[in-house]
Coordinates of C-alpha atoms in Angstrom, one line a residue:
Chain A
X1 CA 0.0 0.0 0.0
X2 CA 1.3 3.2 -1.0
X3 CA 0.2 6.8 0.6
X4 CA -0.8 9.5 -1.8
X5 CA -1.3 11.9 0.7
X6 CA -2.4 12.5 4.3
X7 CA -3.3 16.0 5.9
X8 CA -4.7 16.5 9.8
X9 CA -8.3 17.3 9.4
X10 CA -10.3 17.2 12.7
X11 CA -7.8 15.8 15.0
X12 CA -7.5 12.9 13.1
X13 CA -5.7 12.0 9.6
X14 CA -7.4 12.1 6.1
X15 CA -5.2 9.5 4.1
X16 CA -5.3 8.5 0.2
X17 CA -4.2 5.7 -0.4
X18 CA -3.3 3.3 -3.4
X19 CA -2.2 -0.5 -3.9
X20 CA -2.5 -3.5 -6.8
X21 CA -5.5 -4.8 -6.5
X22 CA -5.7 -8.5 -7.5
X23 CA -9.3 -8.3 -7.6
X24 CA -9.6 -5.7 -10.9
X25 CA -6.0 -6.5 -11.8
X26 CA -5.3 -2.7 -11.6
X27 CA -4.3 0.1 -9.0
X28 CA -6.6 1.1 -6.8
X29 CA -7.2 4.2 -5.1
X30 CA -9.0 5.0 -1.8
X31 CA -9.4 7.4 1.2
X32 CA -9.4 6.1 5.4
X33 CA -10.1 8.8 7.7
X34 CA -8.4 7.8 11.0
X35 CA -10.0 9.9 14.1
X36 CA -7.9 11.0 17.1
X37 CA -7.5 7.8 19.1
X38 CA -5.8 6.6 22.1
X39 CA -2.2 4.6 21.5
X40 CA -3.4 1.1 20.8
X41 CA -7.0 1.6 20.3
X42 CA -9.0 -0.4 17.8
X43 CA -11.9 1.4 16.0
X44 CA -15.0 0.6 14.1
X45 CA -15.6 1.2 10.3
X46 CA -18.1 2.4 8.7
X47 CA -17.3 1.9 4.4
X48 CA -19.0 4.2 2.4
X49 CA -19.4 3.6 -1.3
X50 CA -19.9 6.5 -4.1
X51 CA -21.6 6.9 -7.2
X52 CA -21.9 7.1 -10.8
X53 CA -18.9 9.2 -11.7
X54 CA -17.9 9.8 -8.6
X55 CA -14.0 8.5 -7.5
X56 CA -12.9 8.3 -3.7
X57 CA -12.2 12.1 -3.8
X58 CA -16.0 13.4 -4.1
X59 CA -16.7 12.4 -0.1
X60 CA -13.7 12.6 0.9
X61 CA -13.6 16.7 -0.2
X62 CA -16.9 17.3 0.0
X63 CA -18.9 14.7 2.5
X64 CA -18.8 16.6 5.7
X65 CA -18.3 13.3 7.6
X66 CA -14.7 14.0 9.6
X67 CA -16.0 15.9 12.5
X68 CA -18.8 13.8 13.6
X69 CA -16.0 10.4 12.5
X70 CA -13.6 12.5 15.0
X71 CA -16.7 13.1 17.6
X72 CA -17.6 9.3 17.4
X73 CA -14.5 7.4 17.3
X74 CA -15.3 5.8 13.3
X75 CA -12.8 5.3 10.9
X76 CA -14.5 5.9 7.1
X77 CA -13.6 4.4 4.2
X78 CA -13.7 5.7 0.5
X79 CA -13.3 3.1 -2.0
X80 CA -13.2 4.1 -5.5
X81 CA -16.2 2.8 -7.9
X82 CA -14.6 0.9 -10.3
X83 CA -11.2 0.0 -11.6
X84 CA -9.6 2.1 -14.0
X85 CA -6.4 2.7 -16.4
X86 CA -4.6 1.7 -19.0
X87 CA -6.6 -1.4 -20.7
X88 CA -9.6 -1.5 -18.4
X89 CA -12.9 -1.4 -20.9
X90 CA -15.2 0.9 -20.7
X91 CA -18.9 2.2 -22.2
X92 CA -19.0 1.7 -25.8
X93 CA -20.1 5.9 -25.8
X94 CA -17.9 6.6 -23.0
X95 CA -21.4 6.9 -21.3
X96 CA -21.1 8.0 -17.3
X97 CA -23.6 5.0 -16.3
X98 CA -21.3 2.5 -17.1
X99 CA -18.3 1.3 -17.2
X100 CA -15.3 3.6 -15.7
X101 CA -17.3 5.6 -12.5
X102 CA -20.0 3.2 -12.7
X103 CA -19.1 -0.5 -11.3
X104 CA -22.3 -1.0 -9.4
X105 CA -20.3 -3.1 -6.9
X106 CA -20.7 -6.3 -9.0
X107 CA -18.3 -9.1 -10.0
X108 CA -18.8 -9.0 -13.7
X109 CA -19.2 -12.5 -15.4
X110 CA -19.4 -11.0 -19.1
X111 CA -16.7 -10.2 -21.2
X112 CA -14.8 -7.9 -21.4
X113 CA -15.8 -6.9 -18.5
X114 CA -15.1 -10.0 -16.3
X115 CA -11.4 -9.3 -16.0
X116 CA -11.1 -6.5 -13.9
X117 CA -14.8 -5.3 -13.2
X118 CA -14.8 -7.0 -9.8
X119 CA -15.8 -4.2 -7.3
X120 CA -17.9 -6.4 -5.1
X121 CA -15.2 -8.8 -4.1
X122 CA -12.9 -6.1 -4.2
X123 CA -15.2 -4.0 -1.8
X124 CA -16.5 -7.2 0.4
X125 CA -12.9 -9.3 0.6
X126 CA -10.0 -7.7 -0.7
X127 CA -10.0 -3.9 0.8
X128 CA -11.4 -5.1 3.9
X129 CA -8.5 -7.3 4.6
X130 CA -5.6 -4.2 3.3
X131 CA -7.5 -2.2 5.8
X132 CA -7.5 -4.9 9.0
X133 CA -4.1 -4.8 8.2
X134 CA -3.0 -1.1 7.7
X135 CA -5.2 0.4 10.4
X136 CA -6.1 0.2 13.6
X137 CA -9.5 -1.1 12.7
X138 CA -11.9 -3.6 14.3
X139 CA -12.9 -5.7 11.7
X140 CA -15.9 -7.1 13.9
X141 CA -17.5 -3.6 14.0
X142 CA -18.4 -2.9 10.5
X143 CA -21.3 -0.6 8.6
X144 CA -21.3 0.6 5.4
X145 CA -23.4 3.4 3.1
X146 CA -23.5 4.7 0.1
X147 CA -25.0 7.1 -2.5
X148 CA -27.0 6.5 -5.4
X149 CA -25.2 3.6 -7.0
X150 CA -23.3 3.4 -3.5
X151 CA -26.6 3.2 -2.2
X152 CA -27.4 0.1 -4.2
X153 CA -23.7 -1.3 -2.8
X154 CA -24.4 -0.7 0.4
X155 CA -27.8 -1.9 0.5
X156 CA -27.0 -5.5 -1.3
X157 CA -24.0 -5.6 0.5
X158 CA -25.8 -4.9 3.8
X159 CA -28.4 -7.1 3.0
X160 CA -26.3 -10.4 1.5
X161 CA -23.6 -10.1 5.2
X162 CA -26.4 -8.9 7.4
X163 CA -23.9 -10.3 10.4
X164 CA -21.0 -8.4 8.7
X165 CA -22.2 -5.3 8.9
X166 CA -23.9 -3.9 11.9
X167 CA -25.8 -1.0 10.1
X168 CA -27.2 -0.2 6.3
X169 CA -27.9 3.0 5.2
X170 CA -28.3 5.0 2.0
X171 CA -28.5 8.1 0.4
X172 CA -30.6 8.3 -2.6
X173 CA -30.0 4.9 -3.6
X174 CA -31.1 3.1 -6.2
X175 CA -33.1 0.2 -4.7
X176 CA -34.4 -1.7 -8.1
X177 CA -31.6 -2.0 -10.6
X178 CA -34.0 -4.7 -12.3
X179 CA -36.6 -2.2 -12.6
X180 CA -35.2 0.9 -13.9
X181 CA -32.8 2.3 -17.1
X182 CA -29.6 2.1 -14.9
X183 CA -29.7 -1.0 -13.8
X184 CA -31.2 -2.7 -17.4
X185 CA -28.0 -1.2 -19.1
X186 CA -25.5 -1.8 -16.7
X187 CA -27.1 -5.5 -15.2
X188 CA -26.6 -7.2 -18.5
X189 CA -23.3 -6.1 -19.7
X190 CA -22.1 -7.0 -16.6
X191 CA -23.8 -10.0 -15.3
X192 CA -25.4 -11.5 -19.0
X193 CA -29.2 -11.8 -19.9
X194 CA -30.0 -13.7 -16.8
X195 CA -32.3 -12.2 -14.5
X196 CA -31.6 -14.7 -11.8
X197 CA -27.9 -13.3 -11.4
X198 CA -29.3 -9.5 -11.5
X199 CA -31.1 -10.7 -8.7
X200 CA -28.5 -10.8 -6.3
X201 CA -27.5 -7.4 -7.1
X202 CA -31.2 -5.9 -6.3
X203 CA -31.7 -4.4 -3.3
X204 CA -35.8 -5.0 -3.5
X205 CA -35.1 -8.5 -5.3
X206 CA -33.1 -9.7 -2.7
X207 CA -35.5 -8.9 -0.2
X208 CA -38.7 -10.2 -2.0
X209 CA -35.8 -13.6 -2.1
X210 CA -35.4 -13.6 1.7
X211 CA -32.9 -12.0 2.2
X212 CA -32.9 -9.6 6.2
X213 CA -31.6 -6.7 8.2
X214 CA -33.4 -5.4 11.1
X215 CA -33.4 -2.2 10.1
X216 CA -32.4 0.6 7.3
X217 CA -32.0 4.5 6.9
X218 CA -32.4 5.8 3.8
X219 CA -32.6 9.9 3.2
X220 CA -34.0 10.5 -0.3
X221 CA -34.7 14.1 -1.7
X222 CA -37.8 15.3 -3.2
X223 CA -36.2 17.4 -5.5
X224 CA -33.9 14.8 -6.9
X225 CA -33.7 15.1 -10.8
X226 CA -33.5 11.1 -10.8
X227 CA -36.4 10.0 -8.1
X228 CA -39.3 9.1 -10.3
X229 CA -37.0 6.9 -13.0
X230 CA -33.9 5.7 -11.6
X231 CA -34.4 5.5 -7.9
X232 CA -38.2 4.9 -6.9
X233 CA -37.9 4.3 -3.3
X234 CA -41.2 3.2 -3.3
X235 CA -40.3 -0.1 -4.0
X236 CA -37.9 -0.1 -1.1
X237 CA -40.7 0.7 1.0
X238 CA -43.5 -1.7 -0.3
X239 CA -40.5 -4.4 0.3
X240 CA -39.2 -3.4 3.9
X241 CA -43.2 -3.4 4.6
X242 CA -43.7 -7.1 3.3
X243 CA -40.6 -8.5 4.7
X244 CA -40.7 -6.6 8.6
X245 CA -37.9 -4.7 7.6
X246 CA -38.0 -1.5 10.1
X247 CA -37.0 0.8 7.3
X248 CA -37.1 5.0 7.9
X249 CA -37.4 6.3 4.8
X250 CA -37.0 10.0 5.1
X251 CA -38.2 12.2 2.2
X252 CA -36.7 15.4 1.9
X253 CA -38.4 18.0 0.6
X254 CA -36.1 20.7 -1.8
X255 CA -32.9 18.4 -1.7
X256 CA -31.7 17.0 -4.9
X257 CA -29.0 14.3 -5.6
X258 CA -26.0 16.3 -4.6
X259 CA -23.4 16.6 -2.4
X260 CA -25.1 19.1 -0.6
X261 CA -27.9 16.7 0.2
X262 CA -25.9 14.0 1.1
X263 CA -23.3 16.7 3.1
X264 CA -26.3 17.8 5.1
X265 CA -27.4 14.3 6.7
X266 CA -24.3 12.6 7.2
X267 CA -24.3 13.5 11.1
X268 CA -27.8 11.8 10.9
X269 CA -26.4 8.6 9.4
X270 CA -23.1 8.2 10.8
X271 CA -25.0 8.7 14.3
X272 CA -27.7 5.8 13.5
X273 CA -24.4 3.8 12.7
X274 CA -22.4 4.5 15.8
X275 CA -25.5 3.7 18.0
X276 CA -25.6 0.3 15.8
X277 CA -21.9 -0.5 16.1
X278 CA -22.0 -0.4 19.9
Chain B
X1 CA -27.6 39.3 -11.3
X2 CA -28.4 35.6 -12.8
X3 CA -28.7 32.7 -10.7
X4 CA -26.0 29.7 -11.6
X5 CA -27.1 27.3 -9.3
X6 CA -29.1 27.4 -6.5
X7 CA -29.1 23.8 -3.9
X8 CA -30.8 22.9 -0.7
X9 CA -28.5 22.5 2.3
X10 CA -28.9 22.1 5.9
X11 CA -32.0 23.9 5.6
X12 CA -31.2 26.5 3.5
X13 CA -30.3 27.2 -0.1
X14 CA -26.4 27.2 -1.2
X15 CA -26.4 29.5 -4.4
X16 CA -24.1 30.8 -7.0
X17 CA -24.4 33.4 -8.9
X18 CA -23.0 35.7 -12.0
X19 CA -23.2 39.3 -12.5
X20 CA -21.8 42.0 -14.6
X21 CA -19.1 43.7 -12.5
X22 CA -18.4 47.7 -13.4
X23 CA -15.2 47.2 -10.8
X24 CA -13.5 44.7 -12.4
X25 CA -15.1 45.3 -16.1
X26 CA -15.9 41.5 -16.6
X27 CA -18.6 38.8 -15.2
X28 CA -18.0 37.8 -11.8
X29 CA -19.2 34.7 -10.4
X30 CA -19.8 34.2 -6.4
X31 CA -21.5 31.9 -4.0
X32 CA -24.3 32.8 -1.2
X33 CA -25.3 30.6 1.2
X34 CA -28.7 32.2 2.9
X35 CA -29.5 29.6 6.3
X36 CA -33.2 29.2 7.3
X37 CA -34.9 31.8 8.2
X38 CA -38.2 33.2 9.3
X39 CA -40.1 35.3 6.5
X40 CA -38.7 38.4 6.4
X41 CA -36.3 38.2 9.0
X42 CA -32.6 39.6 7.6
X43 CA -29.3 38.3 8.4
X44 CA -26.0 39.2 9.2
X45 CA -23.8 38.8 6.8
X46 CA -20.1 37.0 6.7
X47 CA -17.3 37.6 4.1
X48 CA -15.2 34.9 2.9
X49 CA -12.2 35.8 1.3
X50 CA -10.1 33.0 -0.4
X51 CA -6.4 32.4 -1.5
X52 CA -4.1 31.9 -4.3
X53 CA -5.8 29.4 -7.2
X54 CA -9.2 29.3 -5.4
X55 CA -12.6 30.7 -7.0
X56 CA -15.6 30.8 -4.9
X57 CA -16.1 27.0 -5.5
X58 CA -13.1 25.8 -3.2
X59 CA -14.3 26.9 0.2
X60 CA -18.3 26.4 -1.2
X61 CA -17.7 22.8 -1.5
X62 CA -15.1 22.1 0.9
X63 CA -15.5 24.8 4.0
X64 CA -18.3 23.1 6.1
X65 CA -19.6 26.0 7.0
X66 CA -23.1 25.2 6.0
X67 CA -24.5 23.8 9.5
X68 CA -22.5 26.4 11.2
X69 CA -24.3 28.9 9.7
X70 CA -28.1 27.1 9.8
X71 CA -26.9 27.1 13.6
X72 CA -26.1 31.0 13.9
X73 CA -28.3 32.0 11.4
X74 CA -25.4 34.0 9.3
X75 CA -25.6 34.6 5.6
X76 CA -22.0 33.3 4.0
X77 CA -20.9 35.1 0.6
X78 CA -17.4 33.8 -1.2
X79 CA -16.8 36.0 -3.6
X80 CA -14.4 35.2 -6.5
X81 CA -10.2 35.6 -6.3
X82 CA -9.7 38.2 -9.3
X83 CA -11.3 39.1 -13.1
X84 CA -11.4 36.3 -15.4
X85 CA -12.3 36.0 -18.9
X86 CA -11.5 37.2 -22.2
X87 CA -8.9 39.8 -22.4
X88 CA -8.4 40.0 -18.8
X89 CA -4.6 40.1 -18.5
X90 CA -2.6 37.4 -16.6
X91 CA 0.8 36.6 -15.3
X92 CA 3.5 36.5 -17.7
X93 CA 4.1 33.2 -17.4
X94 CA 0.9 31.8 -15.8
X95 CA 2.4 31.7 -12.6
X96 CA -0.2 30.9 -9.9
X97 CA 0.6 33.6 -7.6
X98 CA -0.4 36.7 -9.7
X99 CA -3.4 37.8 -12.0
X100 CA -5.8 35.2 -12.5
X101 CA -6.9 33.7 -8.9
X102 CA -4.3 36.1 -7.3
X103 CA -5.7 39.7 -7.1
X104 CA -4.8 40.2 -3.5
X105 CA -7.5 42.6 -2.9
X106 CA -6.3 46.1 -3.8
X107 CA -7.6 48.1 -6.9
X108 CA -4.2 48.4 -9.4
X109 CA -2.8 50.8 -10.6
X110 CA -0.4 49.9 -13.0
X111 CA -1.0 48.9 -16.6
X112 CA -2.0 46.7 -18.0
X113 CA -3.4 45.2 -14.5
X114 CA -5.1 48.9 -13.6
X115 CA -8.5 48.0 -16.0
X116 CA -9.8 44.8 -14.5
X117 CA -7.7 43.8 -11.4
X118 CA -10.2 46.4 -8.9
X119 CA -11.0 44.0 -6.6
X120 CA -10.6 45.8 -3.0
X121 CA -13.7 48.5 -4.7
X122 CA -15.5 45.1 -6.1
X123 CA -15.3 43.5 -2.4
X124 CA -16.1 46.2 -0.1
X125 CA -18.3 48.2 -2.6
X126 CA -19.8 46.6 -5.4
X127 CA -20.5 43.1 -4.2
X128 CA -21.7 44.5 -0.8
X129 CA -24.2 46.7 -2.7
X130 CA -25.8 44.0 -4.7
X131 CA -25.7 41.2 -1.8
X132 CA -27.6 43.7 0.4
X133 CA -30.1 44.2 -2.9
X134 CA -30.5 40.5 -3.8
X135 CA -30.4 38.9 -0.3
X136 CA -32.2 38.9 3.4
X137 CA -29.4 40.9 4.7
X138 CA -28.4 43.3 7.3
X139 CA -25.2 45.4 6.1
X140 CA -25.1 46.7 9.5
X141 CA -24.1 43.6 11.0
X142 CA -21.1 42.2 8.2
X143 CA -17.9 40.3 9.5
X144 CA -14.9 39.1 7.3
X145 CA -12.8 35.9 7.1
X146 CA -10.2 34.3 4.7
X147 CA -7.2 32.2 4.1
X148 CA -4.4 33.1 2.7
X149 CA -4.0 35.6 0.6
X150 CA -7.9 35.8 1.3
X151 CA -6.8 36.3 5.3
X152 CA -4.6 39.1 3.8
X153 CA -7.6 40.4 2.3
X154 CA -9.8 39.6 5.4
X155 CA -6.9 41.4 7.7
X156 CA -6.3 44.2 5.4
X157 CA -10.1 45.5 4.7
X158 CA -10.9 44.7 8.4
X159 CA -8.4 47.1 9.7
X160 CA -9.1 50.0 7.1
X161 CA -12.8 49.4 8.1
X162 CA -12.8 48.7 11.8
X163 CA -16.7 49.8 12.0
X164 CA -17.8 48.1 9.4
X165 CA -17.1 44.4 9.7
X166 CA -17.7 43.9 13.5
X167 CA -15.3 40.7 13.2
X168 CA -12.1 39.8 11.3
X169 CA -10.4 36.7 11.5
X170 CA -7.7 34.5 9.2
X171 CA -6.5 30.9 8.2
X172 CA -3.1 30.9 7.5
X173 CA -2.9 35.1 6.4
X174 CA 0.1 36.4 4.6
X175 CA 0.4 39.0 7.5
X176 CA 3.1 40.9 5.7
X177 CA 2.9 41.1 1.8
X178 CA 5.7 44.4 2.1
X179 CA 8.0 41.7 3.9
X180 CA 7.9 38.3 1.8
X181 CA 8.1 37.1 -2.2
X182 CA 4.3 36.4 -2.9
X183 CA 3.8 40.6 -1.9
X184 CA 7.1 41.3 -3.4
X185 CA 6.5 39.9 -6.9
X186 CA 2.4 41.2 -6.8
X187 CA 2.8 44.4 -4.7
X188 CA 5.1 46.0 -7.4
X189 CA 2.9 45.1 -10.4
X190 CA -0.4 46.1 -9.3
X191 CA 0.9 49.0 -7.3
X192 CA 4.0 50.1 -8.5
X193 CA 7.2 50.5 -6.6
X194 CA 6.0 53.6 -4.3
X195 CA 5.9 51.3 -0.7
X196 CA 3.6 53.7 0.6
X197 CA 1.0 52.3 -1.6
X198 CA 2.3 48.9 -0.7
X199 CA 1.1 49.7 3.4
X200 CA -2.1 50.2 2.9
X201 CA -2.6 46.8 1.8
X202 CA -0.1 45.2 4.1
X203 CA -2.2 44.2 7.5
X204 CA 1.2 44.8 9.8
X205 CA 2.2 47.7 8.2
X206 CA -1.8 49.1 9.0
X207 CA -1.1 48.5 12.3
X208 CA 2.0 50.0 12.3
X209 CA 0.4 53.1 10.8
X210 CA -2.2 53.3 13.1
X211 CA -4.9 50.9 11.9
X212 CA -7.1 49.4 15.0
X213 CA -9.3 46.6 15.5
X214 CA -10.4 45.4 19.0
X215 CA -9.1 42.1 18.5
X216 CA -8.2 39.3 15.5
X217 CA -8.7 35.4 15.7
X218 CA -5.7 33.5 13.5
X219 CA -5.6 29.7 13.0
X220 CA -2.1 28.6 11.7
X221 CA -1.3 25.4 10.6
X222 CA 2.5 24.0 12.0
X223 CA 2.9 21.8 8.9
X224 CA 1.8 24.6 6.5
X225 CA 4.6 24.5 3.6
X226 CA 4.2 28.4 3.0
X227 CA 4.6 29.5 7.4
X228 CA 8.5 30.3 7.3
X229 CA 8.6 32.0 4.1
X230 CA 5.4 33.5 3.2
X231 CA 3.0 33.7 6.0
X232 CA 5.0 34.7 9.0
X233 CA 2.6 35.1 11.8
X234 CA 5.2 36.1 14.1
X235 CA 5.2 39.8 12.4
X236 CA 1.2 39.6 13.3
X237 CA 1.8 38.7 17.0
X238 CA 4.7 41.7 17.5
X239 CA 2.6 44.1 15.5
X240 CA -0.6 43.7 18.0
X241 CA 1.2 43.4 20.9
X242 CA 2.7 46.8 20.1
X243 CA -0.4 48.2 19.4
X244 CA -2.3 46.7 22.0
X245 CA -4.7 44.9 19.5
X246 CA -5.8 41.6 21.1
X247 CA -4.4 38.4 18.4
X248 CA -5.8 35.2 19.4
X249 CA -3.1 33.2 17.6
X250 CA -3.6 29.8 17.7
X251 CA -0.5 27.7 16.3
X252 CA -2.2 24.5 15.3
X253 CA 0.4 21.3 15.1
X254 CA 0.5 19.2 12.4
X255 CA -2.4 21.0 10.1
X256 CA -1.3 22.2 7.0
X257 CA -2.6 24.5 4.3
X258 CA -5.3 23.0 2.9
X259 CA -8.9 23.0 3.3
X260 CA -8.4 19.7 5.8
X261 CA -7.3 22.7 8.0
X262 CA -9.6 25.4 7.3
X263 CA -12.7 23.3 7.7
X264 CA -11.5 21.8 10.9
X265 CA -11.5 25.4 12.6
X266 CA -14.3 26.7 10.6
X267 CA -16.5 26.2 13.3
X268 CA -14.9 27.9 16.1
X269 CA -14.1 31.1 13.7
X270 CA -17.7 31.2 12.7
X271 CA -19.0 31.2 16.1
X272 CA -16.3 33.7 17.5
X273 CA -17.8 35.6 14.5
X274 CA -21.4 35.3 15.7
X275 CA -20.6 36.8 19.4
X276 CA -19.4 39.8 18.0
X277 CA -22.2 40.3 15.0
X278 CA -24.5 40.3 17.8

């Protein structure tokens, strides 16, 4: 592992980092915020994963997470969202939904995309094990949350290791990649024409299969250009509802899908996480 | 004045804007964010003044000064670092510390900088007029802030207009353009060689002169690449104690430049801002 850069921010240490990831086959790039901490202390981490176009720099600059990180006692991790340079394919059109900035935290089973597009075992397995070992982390107290396509990560994540992670919440995420434009461009170029496979990568899917958390958070703005096609946390809702999932689903009236949105109730989220990682 | 952008955040709207500046000659572009307020209530109203390379973007997306200001209920305006556009002349060389993103607040006089490169007139005069048009504010109650060559700005107006902003505080100021090579290569050029000129926009040599301010709140980073050489705080501290101007000079180790830095301490300059705006 190889530091980029590290500056004090809150008491604590914003770090980039990079390594060879054996999981895309390429160099990847992430951010760990380490809060002021006694000498020997272990901490809890809460992983947050990004969105379309978005690398580990857009939270990390503009996420307003360090202060409440530093007030808490949580170490936050940036992964990027999805591999990139020299050789990695990308959209046909160089499109933003897919491809390079959009990995939608799969393991891809189509080529050409197989070969490096492997940000869910890359997210799940191989960062969490660089981290146990690089930080003073406690690998038993995990959460994670997203944005958007982050959202999606963190809520199939959450909800296929609902004993790995303690807490599951989201920001504008979208919950139906079966059932919206997103998710039936990027689904089958990643994972083939078999809906069984999307499935597992389907936030409402996986619930309507079974699949459990006790609870979720999800903040969703009113105002977002992307609610009514792309996001429709409706379906969330109707799911949580059939399956006894205690899901607060706040809608917030004049945010959209920005930073700003997402800057305003990170205290909110990173609070319901701390109270959920003991 | 035409609306850029306008976002919902913590409770009140984040906005940029673009206007037609007769200072300067050119469009000017410049972020407000207005908290929430009761209908009709006005606002004080807090200057942010940035450094070298910024625009009004850096410290709007990376300040966190957002809930601090929903808190206190202060409007926060960060206007832009010089002229841009077409024909607006630059450094000979590009060089990052002069002409574009490096007016250092005075008004020129020397050609071919004396045209466009107004911006102590566009800060204290023009933008003030049209943010007290356009926005719920209260120009009797208006503080100023900034980092870098924006504290120099911040230091510098302050003490030529001790009843006007009833606060003045700095990241990381240049303290003493007159005495280190960013002022000695942009002094010159925009002012010419006469150092008389030079003093008034040199916040130790106000002080020297005369200038007085109750007292001045300074964050500066101990692993801030520019503190020997540029910054110099040390000038500050003899300068008010001479003067009997109280410096609250807080030396802060192992914080650097950056905007890690200045958002980590945003809080506490913001509310030592609100006590004295009343």
């Amino acid at each position: 592992m190889e530091t980029v850069s590290t500056n004090t921010a809150h008491g604590g240490v914003q770090g980039v980092y990079r390594h060879a990831s054996k999981e895309t086959g390429t160099e990847m790039t992430f951010s760990v915020f380490v809060p002021p901490h006694a000498d020997g202390a272990k901490l809890p981490v809460v992983w947050y994963l990004s969105g379309l176009t978005c690398t580990h720099a857009n939270v990390t600059e503009k996420g307003e997470y360090r202060r409440i990180c530093a007030e808490l006692g949580l170490i936050f991790v940036a992964p990027d969202t999805s591999p990139r340079g020299e050789g990695v394919p990308d959209d046909a059109e160089g499109a933003y939904d897919f491809g390079l900035g959009a990995g939608f935290y799969v393991d891809a089973t189509q080529a050409p995309f197989a070969k490096n597009y492997r940000m869910w075992s890359y997210v799940t397995e191989e960062l969490p094990a660089l981290v146990a070992a690089e930080f003073p982390a406690v690998m038993a107290r995990q959460s994670i949350l997203g944005h958007s396509m982050g959202g999606h990560g963190a809520l199939t994540i959450g909800l296929t290791h609902p004993d790995r992670y303690k807490a599951v919440s989201a920001f504008a995420p979208i919950v139906a990649p079966g059932q919206v434009p997103w998710g039936h461009k990027a689904l089958p170029l990643y994972l083939g024409d078999d809906r069984a496979a999307w499935r597992k990568h389907d936030a409402v899917a996986l619930i309507e299969d079974g699949a459990r958390v006790k609870d979720l958070l999800v903040d969703q703005g009113e105002a977002d250009n992307f609610l009514a096609e792309q996001l429709k946390p409706e379906l969330l809702e109707k799911a949580c509802a059939d399956a006894g999932i205690a899901l607060t689903l706040r809608r917030q009236p004049g945010y959209d899908h920005s930073y700003y949105f997402i800057s305003s109730f990170m205290e909110d989220h990173l609070r319901w996480h701390a109270e959920r990682l003991g």
